[in-house]
C-alpha positions as semicolon CSV with decimal commas, in nm:
position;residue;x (nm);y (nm);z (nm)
1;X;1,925;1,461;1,136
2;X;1,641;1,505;1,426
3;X;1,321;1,369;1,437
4;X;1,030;1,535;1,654
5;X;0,673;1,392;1,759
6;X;0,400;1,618;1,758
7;X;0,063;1,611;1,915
8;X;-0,240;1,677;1,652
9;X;-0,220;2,017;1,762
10;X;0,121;2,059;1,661
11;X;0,308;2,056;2,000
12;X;0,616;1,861;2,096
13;X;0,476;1,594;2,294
14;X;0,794;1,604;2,526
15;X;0,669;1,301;2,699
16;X;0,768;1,046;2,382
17;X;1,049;0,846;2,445
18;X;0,990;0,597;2,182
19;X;1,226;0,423;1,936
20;X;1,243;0,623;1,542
21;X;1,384;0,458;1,302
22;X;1,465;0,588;0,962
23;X;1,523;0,427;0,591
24;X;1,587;0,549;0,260
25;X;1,287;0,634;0,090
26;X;1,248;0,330;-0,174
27;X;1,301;0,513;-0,563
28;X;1,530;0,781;-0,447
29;X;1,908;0,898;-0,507
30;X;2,090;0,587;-0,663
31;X;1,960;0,220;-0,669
32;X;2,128;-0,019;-0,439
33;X;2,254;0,260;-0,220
34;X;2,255;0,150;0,177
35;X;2,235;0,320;0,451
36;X;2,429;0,317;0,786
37;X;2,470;0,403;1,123
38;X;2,289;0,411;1,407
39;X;1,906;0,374;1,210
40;X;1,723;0,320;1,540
41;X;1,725;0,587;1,788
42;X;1,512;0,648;2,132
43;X;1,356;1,001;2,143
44;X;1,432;1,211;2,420
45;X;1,232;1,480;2,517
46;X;0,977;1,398;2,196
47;X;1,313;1,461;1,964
48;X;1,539;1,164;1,832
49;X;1,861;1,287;1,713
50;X;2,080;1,068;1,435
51;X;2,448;1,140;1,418
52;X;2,645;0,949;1,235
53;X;2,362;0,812;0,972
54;X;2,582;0,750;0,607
55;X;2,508;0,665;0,295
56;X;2,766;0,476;0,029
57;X;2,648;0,565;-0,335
58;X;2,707;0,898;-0,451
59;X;2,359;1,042;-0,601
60;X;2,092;1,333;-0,605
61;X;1,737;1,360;-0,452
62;X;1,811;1,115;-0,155
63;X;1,542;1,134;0,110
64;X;1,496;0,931;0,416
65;X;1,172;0,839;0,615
66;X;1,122;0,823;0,949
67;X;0,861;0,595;1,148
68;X;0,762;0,500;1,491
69;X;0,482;0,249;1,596
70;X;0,170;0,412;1,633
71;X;0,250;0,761;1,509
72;X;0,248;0,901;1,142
73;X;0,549;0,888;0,978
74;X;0,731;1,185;0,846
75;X;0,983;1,187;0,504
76;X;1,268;1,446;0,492
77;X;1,372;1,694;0,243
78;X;1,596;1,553;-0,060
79;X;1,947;1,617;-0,052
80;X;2,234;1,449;-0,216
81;X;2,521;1,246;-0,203
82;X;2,878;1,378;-0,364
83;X;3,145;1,127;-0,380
84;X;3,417;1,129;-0,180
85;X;3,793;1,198;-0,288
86;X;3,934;0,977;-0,543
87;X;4,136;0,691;-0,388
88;X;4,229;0,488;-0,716
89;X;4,201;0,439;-1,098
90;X;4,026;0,188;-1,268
91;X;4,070;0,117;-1,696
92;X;3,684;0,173;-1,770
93;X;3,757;0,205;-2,130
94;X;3,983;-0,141;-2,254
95;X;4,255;-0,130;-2,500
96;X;4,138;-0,406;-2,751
97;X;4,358;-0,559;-3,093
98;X;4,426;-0,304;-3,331
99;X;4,647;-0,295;-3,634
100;X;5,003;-0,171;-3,585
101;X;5,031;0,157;-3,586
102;X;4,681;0,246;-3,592
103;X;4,494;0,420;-3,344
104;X;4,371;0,223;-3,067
105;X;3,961;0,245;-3,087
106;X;3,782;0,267;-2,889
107;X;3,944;0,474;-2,693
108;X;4,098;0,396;-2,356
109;X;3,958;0,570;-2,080
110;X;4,057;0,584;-1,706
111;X;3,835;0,653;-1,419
112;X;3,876;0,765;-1,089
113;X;3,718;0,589;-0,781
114;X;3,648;0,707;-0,415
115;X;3,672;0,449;-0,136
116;X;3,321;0,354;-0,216
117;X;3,303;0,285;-0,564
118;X;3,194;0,585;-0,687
119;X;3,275;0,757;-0,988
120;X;3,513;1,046;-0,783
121;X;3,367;1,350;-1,074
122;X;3,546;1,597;-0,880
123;X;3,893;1,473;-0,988
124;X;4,071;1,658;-1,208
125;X;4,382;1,544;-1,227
126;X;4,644;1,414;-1,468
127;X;4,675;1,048;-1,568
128;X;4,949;0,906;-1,756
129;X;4,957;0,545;-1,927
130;X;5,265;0,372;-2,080
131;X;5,358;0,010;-2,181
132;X;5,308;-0,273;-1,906
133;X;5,395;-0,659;-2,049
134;X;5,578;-0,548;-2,439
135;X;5,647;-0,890;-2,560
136;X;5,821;-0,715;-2,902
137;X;5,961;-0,434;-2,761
138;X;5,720;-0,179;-2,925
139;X;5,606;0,184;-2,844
140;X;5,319;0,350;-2,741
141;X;5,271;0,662;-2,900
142;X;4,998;0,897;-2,865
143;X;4,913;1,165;-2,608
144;X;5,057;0,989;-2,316
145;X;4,852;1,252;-2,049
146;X;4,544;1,338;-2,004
147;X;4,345;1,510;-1,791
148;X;4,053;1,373;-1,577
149;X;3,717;1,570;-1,680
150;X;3,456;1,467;-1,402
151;X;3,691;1,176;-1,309
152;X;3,740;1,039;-1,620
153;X;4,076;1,038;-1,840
154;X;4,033;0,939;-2,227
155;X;4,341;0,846;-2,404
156;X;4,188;0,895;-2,760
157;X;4,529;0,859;-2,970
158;X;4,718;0,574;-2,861
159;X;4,920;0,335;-3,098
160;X;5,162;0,086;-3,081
161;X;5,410;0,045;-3,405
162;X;5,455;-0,342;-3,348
163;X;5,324;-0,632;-3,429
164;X;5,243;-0,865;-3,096
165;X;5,014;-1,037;-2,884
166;X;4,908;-0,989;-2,519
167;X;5,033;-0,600;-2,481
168;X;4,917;-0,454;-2,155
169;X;4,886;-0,063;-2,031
170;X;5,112;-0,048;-1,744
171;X;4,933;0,080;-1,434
172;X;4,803;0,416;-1,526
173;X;4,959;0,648;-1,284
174;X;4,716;0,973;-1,134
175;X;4,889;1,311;-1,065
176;X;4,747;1,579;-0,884
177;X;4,881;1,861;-0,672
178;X;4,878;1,774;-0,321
179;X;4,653;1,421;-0,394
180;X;5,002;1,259;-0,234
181;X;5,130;0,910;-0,375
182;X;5,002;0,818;-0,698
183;X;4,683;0,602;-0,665
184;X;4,691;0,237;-0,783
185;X;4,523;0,107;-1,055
186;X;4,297;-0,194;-1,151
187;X;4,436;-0,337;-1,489
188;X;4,168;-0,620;-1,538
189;X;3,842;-0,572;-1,795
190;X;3,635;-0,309;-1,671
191;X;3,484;-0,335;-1,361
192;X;3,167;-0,229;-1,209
193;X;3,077;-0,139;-0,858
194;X;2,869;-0,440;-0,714
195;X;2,603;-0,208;-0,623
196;X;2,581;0,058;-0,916
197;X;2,440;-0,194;-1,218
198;X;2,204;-0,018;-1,185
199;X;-0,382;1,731;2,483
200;X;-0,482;2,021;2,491
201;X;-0,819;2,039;2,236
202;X;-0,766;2,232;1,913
203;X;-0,957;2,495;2,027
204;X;-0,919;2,796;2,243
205;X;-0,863;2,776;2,614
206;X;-1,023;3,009;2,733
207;X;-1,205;3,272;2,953
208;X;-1,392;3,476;2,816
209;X;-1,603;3,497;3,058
210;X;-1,925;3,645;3,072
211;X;-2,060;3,886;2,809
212;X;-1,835;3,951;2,529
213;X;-1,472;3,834;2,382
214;X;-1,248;4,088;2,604
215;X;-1,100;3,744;2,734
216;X;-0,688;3,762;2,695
217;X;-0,512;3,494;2,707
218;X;-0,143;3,531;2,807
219;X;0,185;3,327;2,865
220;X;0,472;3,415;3,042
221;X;0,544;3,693;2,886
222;X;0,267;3,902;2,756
223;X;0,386;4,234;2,933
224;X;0,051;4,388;2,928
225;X;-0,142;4,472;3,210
226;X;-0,048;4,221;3,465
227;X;0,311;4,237;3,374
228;X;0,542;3,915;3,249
229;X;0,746;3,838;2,910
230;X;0,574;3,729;2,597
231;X;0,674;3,376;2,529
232;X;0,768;3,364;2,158
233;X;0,500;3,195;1,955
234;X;0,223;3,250;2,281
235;X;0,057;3,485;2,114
236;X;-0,021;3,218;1,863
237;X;-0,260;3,015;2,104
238;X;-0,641;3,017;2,072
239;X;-0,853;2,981;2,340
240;X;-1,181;2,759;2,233
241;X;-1,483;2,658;2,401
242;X;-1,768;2,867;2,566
243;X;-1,609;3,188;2,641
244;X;-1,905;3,385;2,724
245;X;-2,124;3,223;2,996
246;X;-2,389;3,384;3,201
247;X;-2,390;3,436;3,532
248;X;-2,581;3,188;3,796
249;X;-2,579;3,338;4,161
250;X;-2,319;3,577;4,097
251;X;-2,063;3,253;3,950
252;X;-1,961;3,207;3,544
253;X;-1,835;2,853;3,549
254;X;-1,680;2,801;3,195
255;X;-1,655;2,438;3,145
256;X;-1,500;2,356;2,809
257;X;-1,214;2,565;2,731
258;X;-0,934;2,455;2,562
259;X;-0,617;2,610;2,446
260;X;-0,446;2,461;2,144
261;X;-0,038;2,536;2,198
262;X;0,145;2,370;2,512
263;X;0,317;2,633;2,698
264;X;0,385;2,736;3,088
265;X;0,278;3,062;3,245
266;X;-0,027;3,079;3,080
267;X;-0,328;3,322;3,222
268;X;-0,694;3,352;3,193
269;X;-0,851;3,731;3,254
270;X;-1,245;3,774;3,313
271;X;-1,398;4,076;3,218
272;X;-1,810;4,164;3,249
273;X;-1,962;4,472;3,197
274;X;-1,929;4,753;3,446
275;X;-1,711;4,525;3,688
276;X;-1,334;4,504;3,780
277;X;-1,187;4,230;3,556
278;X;-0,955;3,967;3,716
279;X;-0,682;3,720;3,614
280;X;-0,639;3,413;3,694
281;X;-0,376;3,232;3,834
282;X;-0,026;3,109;3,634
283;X;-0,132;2,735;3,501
284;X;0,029;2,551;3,232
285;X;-0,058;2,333;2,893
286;X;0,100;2,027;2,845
287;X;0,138;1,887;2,470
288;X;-0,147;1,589;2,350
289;X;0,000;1,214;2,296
290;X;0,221;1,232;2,019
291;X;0,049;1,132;1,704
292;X;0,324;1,207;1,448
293;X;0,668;1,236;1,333
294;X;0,836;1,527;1,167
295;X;1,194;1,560;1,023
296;X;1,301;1,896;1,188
297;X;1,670;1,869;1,170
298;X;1,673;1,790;0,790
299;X;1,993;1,618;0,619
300;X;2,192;1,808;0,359
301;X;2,409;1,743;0,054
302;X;2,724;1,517;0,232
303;X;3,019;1,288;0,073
304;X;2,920;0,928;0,044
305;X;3,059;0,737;0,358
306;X;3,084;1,023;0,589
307;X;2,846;1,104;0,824
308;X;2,518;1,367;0,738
């Protein structure tokens, strides 16, 4: 993610070398979600880059905010957070007593987990449950597999045909092609993730000169009559101020031009009626103080926990 300051005319101000710092935007993606990484970050060059910024809670419509002291601060585009690959299975869904040989109810259900706690929805793999502690020997019947939809498994048949107290699901065991050793389980009453209860003027520069608007204004590159490359975006500027001034013993003095985009190579050409028009030497614009922030490298859709 990069973060630019602008001058009010909408130039880099190249000069800021300030600290940004950025935040999630309070009331966006999931509620209790943090942030990390580097959050604080000097500009260089009027841009302040942030590379490894993360965030931990899977969600949608994230956006962060970005501020510096003195300048307006800027908000980026929303993006979201996917979770990352499942890394174990929780029992979200509890077995409780039920009558021998009746179905258990509710029905258990198994969920997948990233590293982070997140619901992993795009698992899709099979889970199979059996027996753990079976203090009278009995037998769990049912459909013994089942497979995850958006990370969750629901056993919705299971039955044991004897009588007993303190059965247990053994640990539910994931398969999935290529997901590698099957993930471990947590067999306690369902848990929840601690976090998821949830200066140049704005005008034109400008000469004009005397008698009408035949003033051009050019930056390196306007390959008109003088030669040189048109800078992209140069022909953009606008020259403001009094760009038609009489003449006073043969001199024009123009005293209040501005030109609204920073930029190098810039020219100013004179024209009057009946005379040989000139240019003006190169001379450059430099960009205003910077008065505000804007997000122009803008985060996307990432896995929790990895870097945007």
């Amino acid at each position: 993610m990069a973060v630019t300051a602008f001058d009010a005319f909408g130039n880099v101000d190249t000069n800021f070398g300030g600290p940004v710092t950025v935040a999630l935007t309070a009331g966006t993606g999931t509620l209790g979600a943090t942030l990390s990484g580097t959050t604080t970050v000097a500009a260089g060059n009027g841009v302040a880059t942030f590379s490894d910024l993360r965030i931990d809670l899977s969600g949608i419509g994230y956006t962060l905010h970005a501020t510096a002291a003195g300048l307006t601060g800027t908000t980026s585009v929303p993006f979201d957070i996917a979770a990352a690959p499942a890394v174990e299975l929780r029992v979200t869904g509890q077995p409780t007593t039920t009558t021998a040989g009746t179905t258990v109810t509710p029905a258990v259900r198994v969920t997948a987990f990233d590293a982070n706690g997140n619901v992993a929805t795009g698992f899709s793999g099979t889970v199979s449950v059996a027996l753990g502690a079976n203090p009278t020997g009995g037998t769990l019947s049912g459909t013994l597999d089942a497979s995850a939809v958006a990370g969750i498994a629901t056993f919705a048949n299971l039955a044991v045909e004897r009588v007993g107290t303190g059965y247990r699901d053994q640990h539910p065991v994931c398969h999935h092609p290529g997901a590698g050793d099957a993930a471990r389980v947590h067999r306690a009453a369902e848990q929840h993730h601690p976090k998821r209860d949830h200066l140049a003027g704005r005008g034109r520069h400008g000469v004009r000169c005397v008698w009408q608007r035949r003033h051009q204004l050019r930056g390196p590159g306007d390959r008109g009559p003088h030669g040189g490359h048109r800078h992209a975006g140069r022909d953009r500027a606008t020259l403001s101020g009094t760009t038609t001034v009489a003449a006073s013993t043969g001199v024009a003095t123009f005293s209040d031009l501005r030109i609204d985009l920073s930029g190098i190579g810039y020219t100013l050409n004179a024209t009057a009626a009946g005379l040989t028009s000139t240019t003006s030497v190169p001379f450059d614009i430099a960009a205003a103080p910077a008065v505000e922030l804007r997000v122009t490298g803008q985060p996307t859709t990432t896995t929790a926990g990895t870097a945007i």
